[in-house]
Amino acid sequence: MHEIFQIYWWCVVSLLGGILVFMLFVQGGQTLLFTLAKSETEKDFIINSIGKKWELTFTTLVMFGGACFAAFPLFYATSFGGAYWAWMALLFCFIIQAVAYEYRKKPDNFLGAKTYEAFLFINGSLGTILLGIIVSTLFSGSEFALGDNNFVQWKNPARGLEALANPFNYILGFALFFCARTGASLYLMNNIAEPEMIAKLKASLKFNASAFLVFFIAFLAWVLLKQGYAVGADGIVSLESFKYLHNYLSLPVALVLLLLGVVLVLVGIVKGAFTSSVRGIFSYGVGVVCAVTSVFLILGLNNTTFYPSNFDLQSSLSISNASSSLYTLKTMFYVSFLVPFVLGYISYVWRAMDAKKLDKEGLSNEHY
């Protein structure tokens, strides 16, 4: 029974991870301020379009962290507590984002609008790449050991920033960066009713989608061909060649989600880049959620450690040794029934905010 709830909550965490990556289109839009917008009006179009959604990205990140804390507290203690400089840097990127949206257009702003626009760019670029690097350590491993009573001992004084020294971690970092910019181009095309902006966004989409696909394929190749960390029936962790490829072959649901996700992402990109349709964001968004969810599934299921230790292999974390008690997981299981209602409310609000496309006339009523 305990194992069933552990699998259930890993699936929930995986889904939240997929939604979070899709919502990074807000960060992607912020990076377009200095590459696509050539006037203050175009900057206002981008910021006021994505500004309606910036809280949702942060909320999803908090929900992802909260689910990890509640369902897999040892992982939360190890990663968030041990690699805290990496997480603090990421949190700082999100703090300056909130400050920027609050004060960019306030009168008598002594820092000036350009400073806050730089904050938004930092959040969209450094924040996104750093998030990818942190998540990539779930595949590449970190330097920690578990002592008595599972007390976490982080073995590198850089406290998480040592992940920056592993070049393979940057593959996912840049994949997320260009994924966010691709999603932003598609979202803005659907939300802004200005032909000149749409033409620029189409050109941006072609470049960023091409870069995203290159890095995503490179990430998949790295994951599927590398050694993984298998947990035996006796609980002993060992290295296994092509472990994540074996997981896909053993978990047909994850494989179907990956293939479906890739197809939907390509459909969304083709719609946006090569047709007159501006609705590519919908198939693209569903595709991103499916593909990312599948990657998280093979990371934690099928007797796999989802947070390997490069210092002490037997300290690696799996859903079995890092989870909460059966009572806690079971109680949260009933609470999770409220999640569909929350998602339904978010969907309703989303549609209400985007019911009218943003044009020059409506831009005067916006305030970001």
CSV table of C-alpha atoms in Angstrom, one decimal, residues 8-252:
chain,number,residue,atom,x,y,z
A,8,TYR,CA,1.0,8.3,-6.9
A,9,TRP,CA,2.8,11.2,-5.4
A,10,TRP,CA,5.7,10.9,-7.7
A,11,CYS,CA,3.3,11.1,-10.6
A,12,VAL,CA,1.8,14.3,-9.1
A,13,VAL,CA,5.3,15.8,-8.7
A,14,SER,CA,6.0,14.8,-12.3
A,15,LEU,CA,2.8,16.5,-13.5
A,16,LEU,CA,3.6,19.7,-11.6
A,17,GLY,CA,7.1,19.7,-13.1
A,18,GLY,CA,5.5,19.5,-16.6
A,19,ILE,CA,3.2,22.4,-15.8
A,20,LEU,CA,6.0,24.5,-14.4
A,21,VAL,CA,8.1,24.1,-17.5
A,22,PHE,CA,5.2,25.1,-19.7
A,23,MET,CA,4.6,28.2,-17.5
A,24,LEU,CA,8.1,29.3,-18.1
A,25,PHE,CA,6.8,31.0,-21.2
A,26,VAL,CA,6.5,34.0,-18.9
A,27,GLN,CA,10.2,34.0,-18.3
A,28,GLY,CA,10.8,33.5,-22.0
A,29,GLY,CA,8.7,36.5,-22.9
A,30,GLN,CA,10.9,38.6,-20.5
A,31,THR,CA,14.0,37.7,-22.5
A,32,LEU,CA,12.4,39.0,-25.7
A,33,LEU,CA,12.4,42.5,-24.3
A,34,PHE,CA,16.0,43.2,-25.5
A,35,THR,CA,16.0,41.0,-28.6
A,36,LEU,CA,12.5,41.6,-30.2
A,37,ALA,CA,11.1,44.8,-28.8
A,38,LYS,CA,12.5,47.9,-30.6
A,39,SER,CA,10.3,50.5,-29.0
A,40,GLU,CA,8.6,51.3,-25.7
A,41,THR,CA,5.3,50.4,-27.1
A,42,GLU,CA,6.5,46.9,-28.1
A,43,LYS,CA,8.0,46.5,-24.7
A,44,ASP,CA,4.7,47.4,-23.1
A,45,PHE,CA,2.9,44.9,-25.3
A,46,ILE,CA,5.2,42.1,-24.2
A,47,ILE,CA,5.3,43.0,-20.5
A,48,ASN,CA,1.5,43.6,-20.2
A,49,SER,CA,0.7,40.5,-22.1
A,50,ILE,CA,2.8,38.1,-20.0
A,51,GLY,CA,2.4,40.2,-16.9
A,52,LYS,CA,-1.1,38.8,-16.4
A,53,LYS,CA,0.4,35.4,-15.9
A,54,TRP,CA,3.7,35.9,-14.0
A,55,GLU,CA,2.2,34.9,-10.6
A,56,LEU,CA,1.1,31.5,-12.0
A,57,THR,CA,4.7,30.5,-12.8
A,58,PHE,CA,5.9,31.4,-9.2
A,59,THR,CA,2.8,29.7,-7.8
A,60,THR,CA,3.5,26.5,-9.7
A,61,LEU,CA,7.1,26.5,-8.6
A,62,VAL,CA,5.9,26.8,-5.0
A,63,MET,CA,3.4,24.0,-5.5
A,64,PHE,CA,6.2,21.8,-6.9
A,65,GLY,CA,8.4,22.5,-3.9
A,66,GLY,CA,5.5,22.0,-1.6
A,67,ALA,CA,4.6,18.7,-3.1
A,68,CYS,CA,8.2,17.6,-2.7
A,69,PHE,CA,8.3,18.7,0.9
A,70,ALA,CA,5.1,16.9,1.8
A,71,ALA,CA,5.6,13.7,-0.1
A,72,PHE,CA,9.4,13.4,-0.2
A,73,PRO,CA,10.7,15.4,2.8
A,74,LEU,CA,14.2,13.8,2.7
A,75,PHE,CA,14.6,15.0,-0.9
A,76,TYR,CA,13.5,18.5,0.2
A,77,ALA,CA,15.9,18.5,3.1
A,78,THR,CA,18.8,17.2,1.0
A,79,SER,CA,18.4,19.4,-2.1
A,80,PHE,CA,16.8,22.6,-0.7
A,81,GLY,CA,18.8,22.3,2.5
A,82,GLY,CA,22.1,21.1,1.2
A,83,ALA,CA,22.3,22.9,-2.2
A,84,TYR,CA,20.9,26.0,-0.7
A,85,TRP,CA,23.2,28.5,-2.6
A,86,ALA,CA,21.8,27.2,-5.9
A,87,TRP,CA,18.3,27.5,-4.7
A,88,MET,CA,18.9,30.9,-3.1
A,89,ALA,CA,20.2,32.2,-6.4
A,90,LEU,CA,17.1,30.9,-8.1
A,91,LEU,CA,14.8,32.4,-5.5
A,92,PHE,CA,16.6,35.8,-5.9
A,93,CYS,CA,15.9,35.7,-9.6
A,94,PHE,CA,12.2,35.3,-8.8
A,95,ILE,CA,12.2,38.0,-6.1
A,96,ILE,CA,13.5,40.6,-8.5
A,97,GLN,CA,10.9,39.6,-11.0
A,98,ALA,CA,8.1,40.4,-8.5
A,99,VAL,CA,9.8,43.7,-7.7
A,100,ALA,CA,10.1,44.6,-11.4
A,101,TYR,CA,6.4,44.0,-12.2
A,102,GLU,CA,5.4,46.0,-9.1
A,103,TYR,CA,7.5,49.1,-9.7
A,104,ARG,CA,8.4,49.3,-13.4
A,105,LYS,CA,5.7,51.8,-14.2
A,106,LYS,CA,5.3,53.5,-10.8
A,107,PRO,CA,5.8,57.3,-10.9
A,108,ASP,CA,9.0,58.8,-9.5
A,109,ASN,CA,10.7,55.4,-9.9
A,110,PHE,CA,14.3,56.3,-9.0
A,111,LEU,CA,15.8,53.2,-10.5
A,112,GLY,CA,14.2,53.8,-13.9
A,113,ALA,CA,12.1,51.4,-16.0
A,114,LYS,CA,15.2,50.0,-17.8
A,115,THR,CA,16.6,48.7,-14.5
A,116,TYR,CA,13.4,46.8,-13.8
A,117,GLU,CA,13.4,45.5,-17.4
A,118,ALA,CA,16.9,44.2,-16.7
A,119,PHE,CA,15.6,42.5,-13.6
A,120,LEU,CA,13.0,40.8,-15.8
A,121,PHE,CA,15.7,39.7,-18.3
A,122,ILE,CA,17.8,38.3,-15.5
A,123,ASN,CA,14.8,36.3,-14.2
A,124,GLY,CA,14.0,35.0,-17.7
A,125,SER,CA,17.5,34.0,-18.7
A,126,LEU,CA,19.6,33.3,-15.6
A,127,GLY,CA,16.6,32.0,-13.6
A,128,THR,CA,15.5,29.6,-16.3
A,129,ILE,CA,19.0,28.3,-17.1
A,130,LEU,CA,19.7,27.8,-13.4
A,131,LEU,CA,16.5,25.9,-12.9
A,132,GLY,CA,17.5,23.6,-15.7
A,133,ILE,CA,20.9,23.0,-14.1
A,134,ILE,CA,19.4,22.2,-10.7
A,135,VAL,CA,16.9,19.7,-12.2
A,136,SER,CA,19.7,18.2,-14.3
A,137,THR,CA,21.5,17.2,-11.1
A,138,LEU,CA,18.7,14.7,-10.6
A,139,PHE,CA,20.3,12.8,-13.5
A,140,SER,CA,24.0,13.7,-13.0
A,141,GLY,CA,24.0,13.5,-9.2
A,142,SER,CA,25.2,15.7,-6.3
A,143,GLU,CA,27.8,15.4,-3.5
A,144,PHE,CA,26.0,14.5,-0.3
A,145,ALA,CA,25.8,11.7,2.2
A,146,LEU,CA,23.2,10.7,4.7
A,147,GLY,CA,24.4,10.2,8.3
A,148,ASP,CA,22.7,8.9,11.4
A,149,ASN,CA,18.9,9.5,11.4
A,150,ASN,CA,19.2,10.6,7.7
A,151,PHE,CA,21.1,13.7,8.7
A,152,VAL,CA,22.2,15.4,5.4
A,153,GLN,CA,25.9,16.0,5.0
A,154,TRP,CA,26.7,18.1,2.0
A,155,LYS,CA,30.3,17.3,0.9
A,156,ASN,CA,31.0,20.3,-1.3
A,157,PRO,CA,31.5,23.8,0.2
A,158,ALA,CA,29.9,25.4,-2.9
A,159,ARG,CA,26.6,24.1,-1.6
A,160,GLY,CA,24.9,23.3,-4.9
A,161,LEU,CA,26.8,25.8,-7.1
A,162,GLU,CA,29.3,23.0,-8.0
A,163,ALA,CA,26.6,21.9,-10.5
A,164,LEU,CA,27.8,24.8,-12.6
A,165,ALA,CA,31.1,23.0,-13.2
A,166,ASN,CA,29.4,20.0,-14.9
A,167,PRO,CA,29.0,20.9,-18.6
A,168,PHE,CA,26.3,18.3,-19.1
A,169,ASN,CA,24.0,20.1,-16.7
A,170,TYR,CA,23.9,23.1,-19.1
A,171,ILE,CA,22.2,21.0,-21.8
A,172,LEU,CA,18.9,21.0,-19.9
A,173,GLY,CA,19.5,24.6,-18.8
A,174,PHE,CA,19.7,25.9,-22.3
A,175,ALA,CA,16.9,23.6,-23.4
A,176,LEU,CA,14.6,25.2,-20.9
A,177,PHE,CA,15.8,28.7,-21.9
A,178,PHE,CA,14.9,28.2,-25.5
A,179,CYS,CA,11.7,26.2,-24.6
A,180,ALA,CA,10.6,29.2,-22.6
A,181,ARG,CA,11.3,31.6,-25.5
A,182,THR,CA,9.5,29.3,-27.9
A,183,GLY,CA,6.4,29.2,-25.7
A,184,ALA,CA,6.6,33.0,-25.2
A,185,SER,CA,6.5,33.6,-29.0
A,186,LEU,CA,3.5,31.3,-29.4
A,187,TYR,CA,1.7,32.8,-26.4
A,188,LEU,CA,2.3,36.4,-27.5
A,189,MET,CA,1.1,35.6,-31.0
A,190,ASN,CA,-2.2,34.4,-29.6
A,191,ASN,CA,-2.6,37.3,-27.2
A,192,ILE,CA,-1.5,40.4,-29.1
A,193,ALA,CA,-3.6,41.7,-31.9
A,194,GLU,CA,-0.9,43.7,-33.8
A,195,PRO,CA,0.2,42.3,-37.2
A,196,GLU,CA,3.7,43.9,-37.0
A,197,MET,CA,4.3,42.2,-33.6
A,198,ILE,CA,3.0,38.9,-34.9
A,199,ALA,CA,5.4,39.0,-37.9
A,200,LYS,CA,8.3,39.6,-35.5
A,201,LEU,CA,7.2,36.8,-33.2
A,202,LYS,CA,7.0,34.3,-36.1
A,203,ALA,CA,10.7,35.1,-36.9
A,204,SER,CA,11.6,34.7,-33.3
A,205,LEU,CA,9.7,31.5,-33.0
A,206,LYS,CA,11.6,29.9,-35.9
A,207,PHE,CA,15.0,30.6,-34.3
A,208,ASN,CA,14.1,29.7,-30.8
A,209,ALA,CA,12.2,26.6,-31.7
A,210,SER,CA,15.2,25.3,-33.7
A,211,ALA,CA,17.6,25.9,-30.8
A,212,PHE,CA,15.2,24.3,-28.4
A,213,LEU,CA,14.8,21.2,-30.5
A,214,VAL,CA,18.6,20.9,-30.8
A,215,PHE,CA,19.2,21.1,-27.0
A,216,PHE,CA,16.1,18.9,-26.2
A,217,ILE,CA,17.4,16.1,-28.5
A,218,ALA,CA,20.9,16.5,-27.0
A,219,PHE,CA,19.4,16.2,-23.5
A,220,LEU,CA,17.4,13.1,-24.4
A,221,ALA,CA,20.4,11.5,-26.0
A,222,TRP,CA,22.5,12.2,-22.9
A,223,VAL,CA,19.9,10.7,-20.6
A,224,LEU,CA,19.1,7.7,-22.6
A,225,LEU,CA,22.7,6.7,-23.3
A,226,LYS,CA,24.2,7.4,-19.8
A,227,GLN,CA,24.4,5.2,-16.8
A,228,GLY,CA,21.5,5.4,-14.4
A,229,TYR,CA,21.1,4.5,-10.7
A,230,ALA,CA,19.1,1.3,-10.1
A,231,VAL,CA,17.8,0.2,-6.7
A,232,GLY,CA,17.9,-3.6,-6.2
A,233,ALA,CA,15.3,-5.7,-4.3
A,234,ASP,CA,17.7,-5.5,-1.3
A,235,GLY,CA,17.8,-1.7,-1.4
A,236,ILE,CA,21.3,-1.6,-2.7
A,237,VAL,CA,22.0,1.1,-5.3
A,238,SER,CA,24.1,0.2,-8.3
A,239,LEU,CA,25.0,1.7,-11.7
A,240,GLU,CA,23.1,0.4,-14.7
A,241,SER,CA,24.0,1.1,-18.3
A,242,PHE,CA,21.1,2.6,-20.3
A,243,LYS,CA,18.9,2.7,-17.2
A,244,TYR,CA,16.6,5.5,-18.4
A,245,LEU,CA,16.2,3.9,-21.8
A,246,HIS,CA,15.3,0.6,-20.0
A,247,ASN,CA,12.8,2.6,-17.9
A,248,TYR,CA,11.0,3.9,-21.1
A,249,LEU,CA,10.8,0.4,-22.4
A,250,SER,CA,9.5,-0.9,-19.1
A,251,LEU,CA,7.0,2.0,-18.7
A,252,PRO,CA,4.9,2.2,-21.8
